[in-house]
Amino acid sequence: MKKLFILLFSFLTITAHAASSEGGEFRPGDMITHHIADDYSWHFADGVVLYLPVVLIDNGQFVSFSSSNFYDENHNLVPYRGYKMEHGHIYKVNEAGEPIEGYKGLYDISITKNVASMFVSVALLFFVFFSIAGSYKKNAGKAPRGMQSFFEPIIIFIRDEIAKANIGPKYERYMPYLLTIFFFIWFNNLLGLMPGGANLTGNIAVTLVLAAMTLLITVFSGNKSYWGHIFATPGVPKWLAPIMIPVELIGIFTKPFSLMVRLFANITAGHIIILSLFSLIFIFQSIAVGPLSVAFATFMNFLELFVALLQAYIFTLLSAMYFGGAVEEHDHVDDMGHGDAH
Amino acid sequence: MELVTPGFGLIFWQLVTFLIVLFLLTKFAWKPIMNALRERETSIEHALSAAEKAKLEMQGLKAENEKLLAEARMERDKILKEASDAGNAIVESAKNKANEEGARMIAQAREAIENEKRAALAEVKNLAAALSVDIAERILRKELSDPQAQQALAQDYIREVTLN
């Protein structure tokens, strides 16, 4: 395990170095943005590049080719089959090689670095949890073993402390979703910390989808008292309804919005801090800064390992709380208006 | 701004992948795992309550055993006491009987002795009588073999008679 971490940090340093050596002058902002943003190829280390497939839907037609076609032998960007990559995006170009402004109908569903990383995480999730499910079948009714005994307390924690505690008796329906988002986020957070890993959970598109799922599940499982609270908040005078209803409706969306931003910001910030610490070496252009940078970055990496778990937990916990709010039976609805009488 | 603009491609893949993952994990991982956990928990609960029941049963059995043991002990004491009483009674009666028998035998012996004595005395008397008669006869025969003596005796008798 220790060796793995050492390997991890050494790789991280190498990639940082690789980014800096590309241009003449070192620009930490560009390097960091490049590392955090999505890409059409996967740089594991300097010279070790995996060109990922580009998949485009151009007016209903599928176009697919390797992203290596966008580079010539001198690593300069060139147009290919009427498309060109600029600033990490693919544009339709005219004969002169200029991007066509306002071109509609081009959808980019390329297997980017983030998508590829997600596939890796999914393969890992499948491997881990299918084998765990298998061992539950194999030694049914017996004490857990190996990987099973590592994940079982986590699964039980999610069930007892997150689902049961926040949702109540109907928790069982939400368990698959809660377990899936928890392990999806956690695994991807950890993979993002790996050397050359993609910043998947620090990408707003990913957190947007996850938050939208929570929103949809919350809205569709909302019972009478949930909607009652939104459209006729108990204890609020009727004439306040024109203010209260929009506020409550906005509240439906702000909750998942906060989920989206929280996960995105936490993971991205962690990556930025670690990359910034490494950038210091190149900004000062001194090897003496190295040990200090590495020490801080090591500390940050450990913190990030914790944050990886914490953010997965928070996302799952808050989702469970929103579900709980949607399915809760408000028996006390009637007294809420007379709360001060008690 | 680039950082906070969600890309269409990633949204698409994330949605598709996540839904597939959710479906497959639910079907092949979470359901079996949750069921296994629930089953194990209920079996543990059952085992615990069964153990508790067994413990109570054991306690009941133990109390019963102790009761039985106490009863057995009492029974034994009673039997021992009865046996010793019976033994004592037998010894007592045997003693009495022996005494009685002894007394009876002594009495019998005494009676027999008395009878023997009486018979012996009677025999002695008869013998004495016969001897006396015999002696007398012999004396008389010897005395009276001589006519003078017969005369003298007759004289004596006559004298005696006259004197009386």
Short mmCIF file of C-alpha atoms in Angstrom, two decimals:
data_model
loop_
_atom_site.label_atom_id
_atom_site.label_comp_id
_atom_site.label_asym_id
_atom_site.label_seq_id
_atom_site.Cartn_x
_atom_site.Cartn_y
_atom_site.Cartn_z
CA MET A 1 0.00 0.00 0.00
CA LYS A 2 2.79 2.37 0.93
CA LYS A 3 4.62 1.60 -2.26
CA LEU A 4 1.50 2.33 -4.21
CA PHE A 5 1.27 5.80 -2.72
CA ILE A 6 4.89 6.52 -3.45
CA LEU A 7 4.29 5.44 -7.01
CA LEU A 8 1.22 7.61 -7.14
CA PHE A 9 3.06 10.72 -6.03
CA SER A 10 6.02 10.14 -8.27
CA PHE A 11 3.71 9.84 -11.26
CA LEU A 12 1.88 12.98 -10.30
CA THR A 13 5.18 14.83 -10.26
CA ILE A 14 6.13 13.46 -13.64
CA THR A 15 2.89 14.54 -15.28
CA ALA A 16 3.23 17.98 -13.80
CA HIS A 17 6.69 18.17 -15.22
CA ALA A 18 5.49 16.93 -18.58
CA ALA A 19 2.90 19.68 -18.81
CA SER A 20 5.43 22.33 -18.04
CA SER A 21 7.88 21.20 -20.65
CA GLU A 22 5.40 21.49 -23.50
CA GLY A 23 5.53 25.23 -24.00
CA GLY A 24 8.61 27.34 -23.51
CA GLU A 25 7.30 29.36 -20.61
CA PHE A 26 5.55 27.66 -17.72
CA ARG A 27 1.99 28.82 -17.18
CA PRO A 28 0.53 27.15 -14.08
CA GLY A 29 -3.03 28.24 -14.92
CA ASP A 30 -2.97 26.50 -18.28
CA MET A 31 -1.33 23.40 -16.84
CA ILE A 32 -3.91 23.11 -14.07
CA THR A 33 -6.85 23.75 -16.37
CA HIS A 34 -5.49 21.19 -18.77
CA HIS A 35 -5.29 18.60 -15.99
CA ILE A 36 -8.72 19.30 -14.63
CA ALA A 37 -10.56 19.58 -17.92
CA ASP A 38 -11.73 16.75 -20.09
CA ASP A 39 -9.59 15.64 -23.03
CA TYR A 40 -9.79 13.57 -26.20
CA SER A 41 -6.64 11.67 -25.30
CA TRP A 42 -5.38 10.22 -22.07
CA HIS A 43 -1.89 11.27 -20.98
CA PHE A 44 -0.63 8.75 -18.46
CA ALA A 45 2.87 10.13 -18.46
CA ASP A 46 5.12 12.03 -20.79
CA GLY A 47 5.03 10.18 -24.10
CA VAL A 48 2.51 7.60 -22.88
CA VAL A 49 -0.66 8.82 -24.54
CA LEU A 50 -3.82 6.90 -25.30
CA TYR A 51 -5.76 8.51 -28.15
CA LEU A 52 -9.43 7.96 -27.47
CA PRO A 53 -12.15 7.61 -30.09
CA VAL A 54 -14.05 10.66 -31.22
CA VAL A 55 -17.75 10.02 -31.75
CA LEU A 56 -19.82 12.75 -33.36
CA ILE A 57 -23.43 12.98 -34.40
CA ASP A 58 -23.50 15.37 -37.33
CA ASN A 59 -27.08 16.02 -38.40
CA GLY A 60 -28.13 12.54 -37.36
CA GLN A 61 -25.10 10.83 -38.87
CA PHE A 62 -22.56 9.02 -36.75
CA VAL A 63 -18.94 9.92 -37.38
CA SER A 64 -16.22 8.10 -35.50
CA PHE A 65 -12.43 8.17 -35.70
CA SER A 66 -9.41 8.25 -33.42
CA SER A 67 -8.51 11.57 -31.86
CA SER A 68 -4.91 11.04 -33.00
CA ASN A 69 -6.09 12.20 -36.45
CA PHE A 70 -6.30 15.75 -35.11
CA TYR A 71 -2.54 15.88 -34.71
CA ASP A 72 0.13 15.83 -37.37
CA GLU A 73 3.57 14.33 -36.83
CA ASN A 74 4.80 17.56 -35.17
CA HIS A 75 1.94 17.44 -32.69
CA ASN A 76 0.19 20.38 -34.30
CA LEU A 77 -3.57 20.48 -34.53
CA VAL A 78 -4.96 19.82 -38.00
CA PRO A 79 -8.51 19.49 -39.34
CA TYR A 80 -9.72 16.01 -40.11
CA ARG A 81 -12.79 15.00 -42.20
CA GLY A 82 -14.19 18.50 -41.87
CA TYR A 83 -13.76 18.72 -38.09
CA LYS A 84 -11.19 20.50 -36.05
CA MET A 85 -10.27 20.46 -32.37
CA GLU A 86 -9.75 23.83 -30.78
CA HIS A 87 -9.41 24.60 -27.07
CA GLY A 88 -10.59 21.12 -26.18
CA HIS A 89 -13.70 21.25 -28.35
CA ILE A 90 -14.52 19.84 -31.74
CA TYR A 91 -15.90 22.21 -34.37
CA LYS A 92 -17.20 21.73 -37.86
CA VAL A 93 -14.86 23.57 -40.23
CA ASN A 94 -15.20 24.92 -43.77
CA GLU A 95 -12.76 24.32 -46.61
CA ALA A 96 -10.41 26.99 -45.34
CA GLY A 97 -10.13 25.21 -42.00
CA GLU A 98 -12.06 27.89 -40.12
CA PRO A 99 -14.68 26.81 -37.56
CA ILE A 100 -18.19 27.51 -38.81
CA GLU A 101 -19.87 29.94 -36.45
CA GLY A 102 -23.24 28.88 -35.08
CA TYR A 103 -23.22 25.48 -36.73
CA LYS A 104 -26.16 23.46 -35.43
CA GLY A 105 -26.67 19.73 -35.36
CA LEU A 106 -23.21 18.65 -34.23
CA TYR A 107 -23.30 16.59 -31.09
CA ASP A 108 -20.06 15.41 -29.58
CA ILE A 109 -20.40 12.11 -27.70
CA SER A 110 -16.74 11.19 -27.88
CA ILE A 111 -15.24 8.70 -25.48
CA THR A 112 -13.20 11.33 -23.73
CA LYS A 113 -10.74 10.84 -20.92
CA ASN A 114 -13.52 11.27 -18.37
CA VAL A 115 -15.80 8.81 -20.14
CA ALA A 116 -13.00 6.28 -20.42
CA SER A 117 -12.15 6.77 -16.76
CA MET A 118 -15.80 6.28 -15.91
CA PHE A 119 -15.81 3.00 -17.84
CA VAL A 120 -12.81 1.89 -15.83
CA SER A 121 -14.58 2.77 -12.61
CA VAL A 122 -17.70 0.94 -13.78
CA ALA A 123 -15.66 -2.14 -14.60
CA LEU A 124 -14.15 -1.90 -11.12
CA LEU A 125 -17.57 -1.45 -9.52
CA PHE A 126 -18.92 -4.45 -11.37
CA PHE A 127 -15.92 -6.56 -10.52
CA VAL A 128 -15.97 -5.65 -6.82
CA PHE A 129 -19.68 -5.88 -6.18
CA PHE A 130 -20.48 -8.85 -8.38
CA SER A 131 -17.74 -10.82 -6.67
CA ILE A 132 -19.01 -9.68 -3.27
CA ALA A 133 -22.54 -10.72 -4.20
CA GLY A 134 -21.05 -14.05 -5.29
CA SER A 135 -19.33 -14.57 -1.97
CA TYR A 136 -22.59 -13.81 -0.18
CA LYS A 137 -24.16 -16.62 -2.15
CA LYS A 138 -21.20 -18.93 -1.64
CA ASN A 139 -20.94 -18.65 2.11
CA ALA A 140 -24.53 -17.81 2.88
CA GLY A 141 -25.27 -17.19 6.52
CA LYS A 142 -21.59 -17.26 7.44
CA ALA A 143 -19.22 -14.52 8.50
CA PRO A 144 -17.95 -12.30 5.67
CA ARG A 145 -14.51 -12.87 4.19
CA GLY A 146 -11.91 -10.84 2.35
CA MET A 147 -13.33 -8.03 0.25
CA GLN A 148 -16.76 -8.85 1.59
CA SER A 149 -15.71 -8.01 5.13
CA PHE A 150 -14.27 -4.69 3.99
CA PHE A 151 -17.40 -3.52 2.19
CA GLU A 152 -20.03 -5.06 4.45
CA PRO A 153 -19.65 -2.51 7.27
CA ILE A 154 -19.89 0.28 4.69
CA ILE A 155 -23.03 -1.18 3.15
CA ILE A 156 -24.54 -1.67 6.60
CA PHE A 157 -23.55 1.87 7.57
CA ILE A 158 -25.30 3.25 4.48
CA ARG A 159 -28.35 1.15 5.26
CA ASP A 160 -28.58 1.88 8.99
CA GLU A 161 -27.08 5.33 9.44
CA ILE A 162 -27.99 6.95 6.13
CA ALA A 163 -31.08 5.24 4.70
CA LYS A 164 -32.93 4.01 7.79
CA ALA A 165 -32.08 7.08 9.85
CA ASN A 166 -33.18 9.62 7.24
CA ILE A 167 -35.82 7.94 5.13
CA GLY A 168 -37.62 5.83 7.70
CA PRO A 169 -39.58 2.66 7.09
CA LYS A 170 -39.62 3.05 3.30
CA TYR A 171 -35.82 3.08 3.11
CA GLU A 172 -35.51 -0.20 1.26
CA ARG A 173 -36.75 1.24 -2.02
CA TYR A 174 -33.91 3.78 -2.10
CA MET A 175 -31.09 1.48 -1.00
CA PRO A 176 -29.93 0.50 -4.52
CA TYR A 177 -29.69 4.13 -5.60
CA LEU A 178 -27.94 5.26 -2.43
CA LEU A 179 -25.44 2.41 -2.56
CA THR A 180 -24.79 3.04 -6.24
CA ILE A 181 -24.16 6.77 -5.91
CA PHE A 182 -22.04 6.27 -2.81
CA PHE A 183 -19.73 3.74 -4.39
CA PHE A 184 -19.79 5.43 -7.81
CA ILE A 185 -18.70 8.74 -6.31
CA TRP A 186 -16.20 7.20 -3.94
CA PHE A 187 -14.55 4.98 -6.52
CA ASN A 188 -14.34 7.82 -9.03
CA ASN A 189 -12.98 10.22 -6.43
CA LEU A 190 -10.23 7.73 -5.65
CA LEU A 191 -9.55 6.99 -9.30
CA GLY A 192 -9.26 10.75 -9.83
CA LEU A 193 -6.46 10.79 -7.26
CA MET A 194 -4.58 8.04 -9.07
CA PRO A 195 -1.65 9.04 -11.24
CA GLY A 196 -2.94 10.16 -14.61
CA GLY A 197 -6.47 9.76 -13.33
CA ALA A 198 -9.30 11.81 -14.79
CA ASN A 199 -11.11 14.46 -12.80
CA LEU A 200 -14.48 12.78 -13.31
CA THR A 201 -16.33 13.65 -10.12
CA GLY A 202 -14.86 17.13 -10.38
CA ASN A 203 -16.61 17.61 -13.68
CA ILE A 204 -19.84 19.53 -13.49
CA ALA A 205 -21.54 17.39 -16.14
CA VAL A 206 -21.15 14.30 -13.95
CA THR A 207 -22.32 15.96 -10.76
CA LEU A 208 -25.17 17.52 -12.75
CA VAL A 209 -26.44 14.10 -13.80
CA LEU A 210 -26.07 12.68 -10.29
CA ALA A 211 -27.88 15.64 -8.76
CA ALA A 212 -30.60 15.45 -11.41
CA MET A 213 -31.15 11.79 -10.49
CA THR A 214 -31.62 12.73 -6.87
CA LEU A 215 -33.97 15.53 -7.92
CA LEU A 216 -36.07 13.23 -10.10
CA ILE A 217 -36.29 10.51 -7.46
CA THR A 218 -37.23 13.09 -4.82
CA VAL A 219 -39.93 14.65 -6.98
CA PHE A 220 -41.40 11.34 -8.11
CA SER A 221 -41.49 9.87 -4.63
CA GLY A 222 -43.00 13.01 -3.10
CA ASN A 223 -46.20 12.15 -1.26
CA LYS A 224 -49.21 14.26 -0.45
CA SER A 225 -47.67 15.96 2.55
CA TYR A 226 -44.49 16.78 0.59
CA TRP A 227 -46.47 18.62 -2.08
CA GLY A 228 -48.73 19.99 0.59
CA HIS A 229 -45.74 21.62 2.19
CA ILE A 230 -44.78 23.19 -1.09
CA PHE A 231 -48.14 24.46 -2.32
CA ALA A 232 -49.80 25.15 1.00
CA THR A 233 -47.13 25.41 3.62
CA PRO A 234 -48.84 24.70 6.94
CA GLY A 235 -48.97 27.58 9.35
CA VAL A 236 -48.43 30.22 6.67
CA PRO A 237 -51.29 32.63 5.94
CA LYS A 238 -53.01 32.13 2.56
CA TRP A 239 -52.11 35.59 1.28
CA LEU A 240 -48.42 34.70 1.50
CA ALA A 241 -48.90 31.89 -1.03
CA PRO A 242 -47.76 33.94 -4.05
CA ILE A 243 -44.41 34.36 -2.31
CA MET A 244 -44.21 31.00 -0.59
CA ILE A 245 -44.97 28.80 -3.60
CA PRO A 246 -42.16 30.18 -5.80
CA VAL A 247 -39.78 30.05 -2.86
CA GLU A 248 -40.65 26.43 -2.16
CA LEU A 249 -40.43 25.55 -5.86
CA ILE A 250 -37.01 27.12 -6.10
CA GLY A 251 -36.14 25.14 -2.97
CA ILE A 252 -36.80 21.91 -4.86
CA PHE A 253 -34.05 22.84 -7.29
CA THR A 254 -31.58 24.49 -4.95
CA LYS A 255 -31.13 21.30 -2.96
CA PRO A 256 -29.81 19.18 -5.85
CA PHE A 257 -28.02 22.25 -7.20
CA SER A 258 -26.07 22.45 -3.98
CA LEU A 259 -25.28 18.74 -4.30
CA MET A 260 -23.97 19.33 -7.80
CA VAL A 261 -21.79 22.28 -6.87
CA ARG A 262 -20.53 20.79 -3.62
CA LEU A 263 -19.14 17.61 -5.15
CA PHE A 264 -17.76 19.41 -8.20
CA ALA A 265 -16.11 22.18 -6.20
CA ASN A 266 -14.63 19.93 -3.53
CA ILE A 267 -13.01 17.50 -5.90
CA THR A 268 -11.83 20.14 -8.37
CA ALA A 269 -10.46 22.29 -5.59
CA GLY A 270 -8.46 19.38 -4.23
CA HIS A 271 -6.94 18.75 -7.63
CA ILE A 272 -6.17 22.43 -8.12
CA ILE A 273 -4.44 22.68 -4.75
CA ILE A 274 -2.22 19.67 -5.35
CA LEU A 275 -1.35 20.84 -8.86
CA SER A 276 -0.66 24.35 -7.58
CA LEU A 277 1.71 23.00 -4.95
CA PHE A 278 3.65 21.21 -7.66
CA SER A 279 3.56 24.30 -9.87
CA LEU A 280 5.45 26.17 -7.15
CA ILE A 281 8.56 24.17 -8.01
CA PHE A 282 8.40 25.39 -11.60
CA ILE A 283 7.39 28.94 -10.72
CA PHE A 284 10.38 29.32 -8.43
CA GLN A 285 12.48 27.25 -10.81
CA SER A 286 14.27 25.85 -7.83
CA ILE A 287 14.74 22.28 -6.76
CA ALA A 288 14.90 23.50 -3.15
CA VAL A 289 11.15 24.15 -3.21
CA GLY A 290 10.66 20.53 -4.23
CA PRO A 291 10.72 18.86 -0.83
CA LEU A 292 8.38 21.46 0.63
CA SER A 293 5.97 21.16 -2.29
CA VAL A 294 6.05 17.38 -2.12
CA ALA A 295 5.48 17.45 1.64
CA PHE A 296 2.46 19.72 1.27
CA ALA A 297 1.16 17.79 -1.71
CA THR A 298 1.53 14.53 0.23
CA PHE A 299 -0.45 15.99 3.07
CA MET A 300 -3.05 17.27 0.61
CA ASN A 301 -3.24 13.86 -1.01
CA PHE A 302 -4.05 12.26 2.29
CA LEU A 303 -6.61 14.95 2.92
CA GLU A 304 -8.04 14.26 -0.54
CA LEU A 305 -8.32 10.57 0.27
CA PHE A 306 -10.46 11.59 3.21
CA VAL A 307 -12.40 14.13 1.16
CA ALA A 308 -13.05 11.44 -1.45
CA LEU A 309 -14.87 9.39 1.17
CA LEU A 310 -16.45 12.38 2.87
CA GLN A 311 -17.96 13.81 -0.30
CA ALA A 312 -19.37 10.45 -1.30
CA TYR A 313 -20.88 10.22 2.17
CA ILE A 314 -22.29 13.74 2.09
CA PHE A 315 -23.82 13.31 -1.35
CA THR A 316 -25.45 10.05 -0.26
CA LEU A 317 -26.55 11.41 3.09
CA LEU A 318 -28.14 14.55 1.63
CA SER A 319 -29.85 12.53 -1.11
CA ALA A 320 -31.26 10.27 1.59
CA MET A 321 -32.45 13.30 3.56
CA TYR A 322 -34.23 14.71 0.52
CA PHE A 323 -35.88 11.34 -0.12
CA GLY A 324 -36.81 11.20 3.54
CA GLY A 325 -38.43 14.61 3.29
CA ALA A 326 -40.38 13.47 0.25
CA VAL A 327 -41.80 10.28 1.78
CA GLU A 328 -42.19 11.43 5.37
CA GLU A 329 -45.69 11.26 6.79
CA HIS A 330 -46.37 14.54 8.51
CA ASP A 331 -48.78 13.56 11.24
CA HIS A 332 -48.13 16.84 12.99
CA VAL A 333 -49.18 18.96 10.01
CA ASP A 334 -52.30 20.13 11.77
CA ASP A 335 -50.59 21.44 14.88
CA MET A 336 -47.95 23.32 13.03
CA GLY A 337 -50.11 26.42 12.82
CA HIS A 338 -50.65 26.33 16.56
CA GLY A 339 -47.09 25.61 17.41
CA ASP A 340 -46.82 28.46 19.90
CA ALA A 341 -49.80 27.15 21.87
CA HIS A 342 -47.62 24.35 23.20
CA MET B 1 -16.26 29.37 -17.29
CA GLU B 2 -15.12 26.32 -19.20
CA LEU B 3 -14.97 24.47 -15.88
CA VAL B 4 -18.61 25.10 -14.97
CA THR B 5 -20.08 24.42 -18.41
CA PRO B 6 -21.34 20.87 -18.54
CA GLY B 7 -20.38 19.12 -21.77
CA PHE B 8 -23.09 17.35 -23.74
CA GLY B 9 -21.02 14.23 -24.42
CA LEU B 10 -20.17 13.62 -20.79
CA ILE B 11 -23.76 14.22 -19.69
CA PHE B 12 -24.89 11.70 -22.27
CA TRP B 13 -22.36 9.03 -21.29
CA GLN B 14 -22.76 9.66 -17.60
CA LEU B 15 -26.54 9.29 -17.85
CA VAL B 16 -26.38 6.14 -19.94
CA THR B 17 -23.60 4.55 -17.93
CA PHE B 18 -25.04 5.49 -14.60
CA LEU B 19 -28.45 4.06 -15.45
CA ILE B 20 -26.87 0.83 -16.66
CA VAL B 21 -24.71 0.64 -13.55
CA LEU B 22 -27.68 1.35 -11.33
CA PHE B 23 -29.74 -1.34 -13.04
CA LEU B 24 -27.05 -4.01 -13.13
CA LEU B 25 -25.74 -3.40 -9.63
CA THR B 26 -29.29 -3.37 -8.26
CA LYS B 27 -30.12 -6.62 -9.95
CA PHE B 28 -26.91 -8.56 -9.45
CA ALA B 29 -25.26 -6.96 -6.44
CA TRP B 30 -27.42 -4.88 -4.11
CA LYS B 31 -30.46 -7.15 -4.04
CA PRO B 32 -28.50 -10.35 -3.31
CA ILE B 33 -26.27 -8.54 -0.81
CA MET B 34 -29.15 -6.87 1.02
CA ASN B 35 -31.12 -10.10 1.08
CA ALA B 36 -28.11 -12.04 2.36
CA LEU B 37 -27.54 -9.43 5.06
CA ARG B 38 -31.18 -9.48 6.09
CA GLU B 39 -31.27 -13.26 6.15
CA ARG B 40 -28.14 -13.43 8.20
CA GLU B 41 -29.44 -10.85 10.65
CA THR B 42 -32.73 -12.68 11.10
CA SER B 43 -30.93 -16.00 11.51
CA ILE B 44 -28.66 -14.46 14.12
CA GLU B 45 -31.66 -13.01 15.88
CA HIS B 46 -33.39 -16.38 15.80
CA ALA B 47 -30.29 -18.10 17.08
CA LEU B 48 -30.02 -15.62 19.92
CA SER B 49 -33.65 -15.99 20.94
CA ALA B 50 -33.37 -19.76 20.66
CA ALA B 51 -30.32 -19.67 22.90
CA GLU B 52 -32.23 -17.52 25.38
CA LYS B 53 -35.11 -19.99 25.30
CA ALA B 54 -32.75 -22.91 25.74
CA LYS B 55 -31.20 -21.14 28.69
CA LEU B 56 -34.59 -20.67 30.30
CA GLU B 57 -35.45 -24.29 29.59
CA MET B 58 -32.18 -25.39 31.10
CA GLN B 59 -32.94 -23.36 34.19
CA GLY B 60 -36.36 -24.99 34.43
CA LEU B 61 -34.83 -28.41 33.98
CA LYS B 62 -32.24 -27.68 36.60
CA ALA B 63 -34.89 -26.59 39.10
CA GLU B 64 -36.89 -29.70 38.33
CA ASN B 65 -33.83 -31.85 38.72
CA GLU B 66 -33.12 -30.28 42.05
CA LYS B 67 -36.68 -30.90 43.12
CA LEU B 68 -36.44 -34.49 42.02
CA LEU B 69 -33.16 -34.87 43.80
CA ALA B 70 -34.59 -33.43 47.00
CA GLU B 71 -37.57 -35.76 46.72
CA ALA B 72 -35.28 -38.70 46.14
CA ARG B 73 -33.23 -37.72 49.14
CA MET B 74 -36.33 -37.52 51.29
CA GLU B 75 -37.51 -40.85 49.97
CA ARG B 76 -34.17 -42.41 50.78
CA ASP B 77 -34.22 -41.03 54.30
CA LYS B 78 -37.71 -42.36 54.76
CA ILE B 79 -36.77 -45.77 53.43
CA LEU B 80 -33.67 -45.89 55.62
CA LYS B 81 -35.68 -44.91 58.63
CA GLU B 82 -38.32 -47.51 57.89
CA ALA B 83 -35.70 -50.13 57.34
CA SER B 84 -33.98 -49.35 60.59
CA ASP B 85 -37.34 -49.32 62.38
CA ALA B 86 -38.22 -52.64 60.83
CA GLY B 87 -34.82 -54.03 61.78
CA ASN B 88 -35.23 -52.82 65.33
CA ALA B 89 -38.71 -54.32 65.48
CA ILE B 90 -37.42 -57.63 64.17
CA VAL B 91 -34.59 -57.66 66.65
CA GLU B 92 -37.01 -56.74 69.44
CA SER B 93 -39.48 -59.41 68.52
CA ALA B 94 -36.74 -61.95 68.08
CA LYS B 95 -35.46 -61.08 71.51
CA ASN B 96 -38.89 -61.37 73.01
CA LYS B 97 -39.50 -64.63 71.27
CA ALA B 98 -36.16 -65.98 72.40
CA ASN B 99 -36.89 -64.92 75.96
CA GLU B 100 -40.29 -66.54 75.78
CA GLU B 101 -38.89 -69.68 74.28
CA GLY B 102 -36.19 -69.78 76.89
CA ALA B 103 -38.71 -69.32 79.64
CA ARG B 104 -40.95 -72.00 78.16
CA MET B 105 -38.03 -74.37 77.80
CA ILE B 106 -36.97 -73.73 81.37
CA ALA B 107 -40.49 -74.37 82.57
CA GLN B 108 -40.70 -77.52 80.53
CA ALA B 109 -37.37 -78.67 81.86
CA ARG B 110 -38.50 -77.92 85.37
CA GLU B 111 -41.67 -79.91 84.86
CA ALA B 112 -39.74 -82.78 83.37
CA ILE B 113 -37.34 -82.70 86.26
CA GLU B 114 -40.27 -82.72 88.69
CA ASN B 115 -41.84 -85.67 86.91
CA GLU B 116 -38.57 -87.48 86.84
CA LYS B 117 -38.10 -86.73 90.48
CA ARG B 118 -41.55 -87.93 91.30
CA ALA B 119 -41.09 -91.06 89.28
CA ALA B 120 -37.72 -91.64 90.88
CA LEU B 121 -39.18 -91.15 94.35
CA ALA B 122 -42.03 -93.54 93.58
CA GLU B 123 -39.58 -96.06 92.33
CA VAL B 124 -37.41 -95.58 95.42
CA LYS B 125 -40.52 -96.05 97.59
CA ASN B 126 -41.56 -99.18 95.79
CA LEU B 127 -38.02 -100.46 95.89
CA ALA B 128 -37.82 -99.69 99.56
CA ALA B 129 -41.15 -101.39 100.16
CA ALA B 130 -40.12 -104.44 98.17
CA LEU B 131 -36.75 -104.52 99.91
CA SER B 132 -38.43 -104.20 103.31
CA VAL B 133 -40.82 -106.98 102.48
CA ASP B 134 -38.01 -109.04 101.16
CA ILE B 135 -35.84 -108.36 104.18
CA ALA B 136 -38.69 -109.00 106.47
CA GLU B 137 -39.46 -112.20 104.67
CA ARG B 138 -35.85 -113.23 104.83
CA ILE B 139 -35.57 -112.32 108.46
CA LEU B 140 -38.77 -114.08 109.26
CA ARG B 141 -37.78 -117.11 107.33
CA LYS B 142 -34.44 -117.19 109.11
CA GLU B 143 -35.92 -116.43 112.55
CA LEU B 144 -38.71 -118.86 112.23
CA SER B 145 -36.77 -121.78 110.93
CA ASP B 146 -36.22 -122.83 114.48
CA PRO B 147 -39.41 -123.77 116.38
CA GLN B 148 -38.12 -122.20 119.55
CA ALA B 149 -37.60 -118.92 117.88
CA GLN B 150 -41.11 -119.18 116.45
CA GLN B 151 -42.28 -119.77 119.91
CA ALA B 152 -40.31 -116.83 121.29
CA LEU B 153 -41.65 -114.57 118.61
CA ALA B 154 -45.12 -115.64 119.13
CA GLN B 155 -44.49 -114.99 122.75
CA ASP B 156 -43.18 -111.56 121.99
CA TYR B 157 -46.24 -110.75 119.92
CA ILE B 158 -48.44 -111.94 122.55
CA ARG B 159 -46.60 -109.89 125.06
CA GLU B 160 -46.72 -106.91 123.03
CA VAL B 161 -50.39 -107.34 122.50
CA THR B 162 -50.98 -107.83 126.14
CA LEU B 163 -48.91 -104.89 127.04
CA ASN B 164 -50.81 -102.79 124.60
#
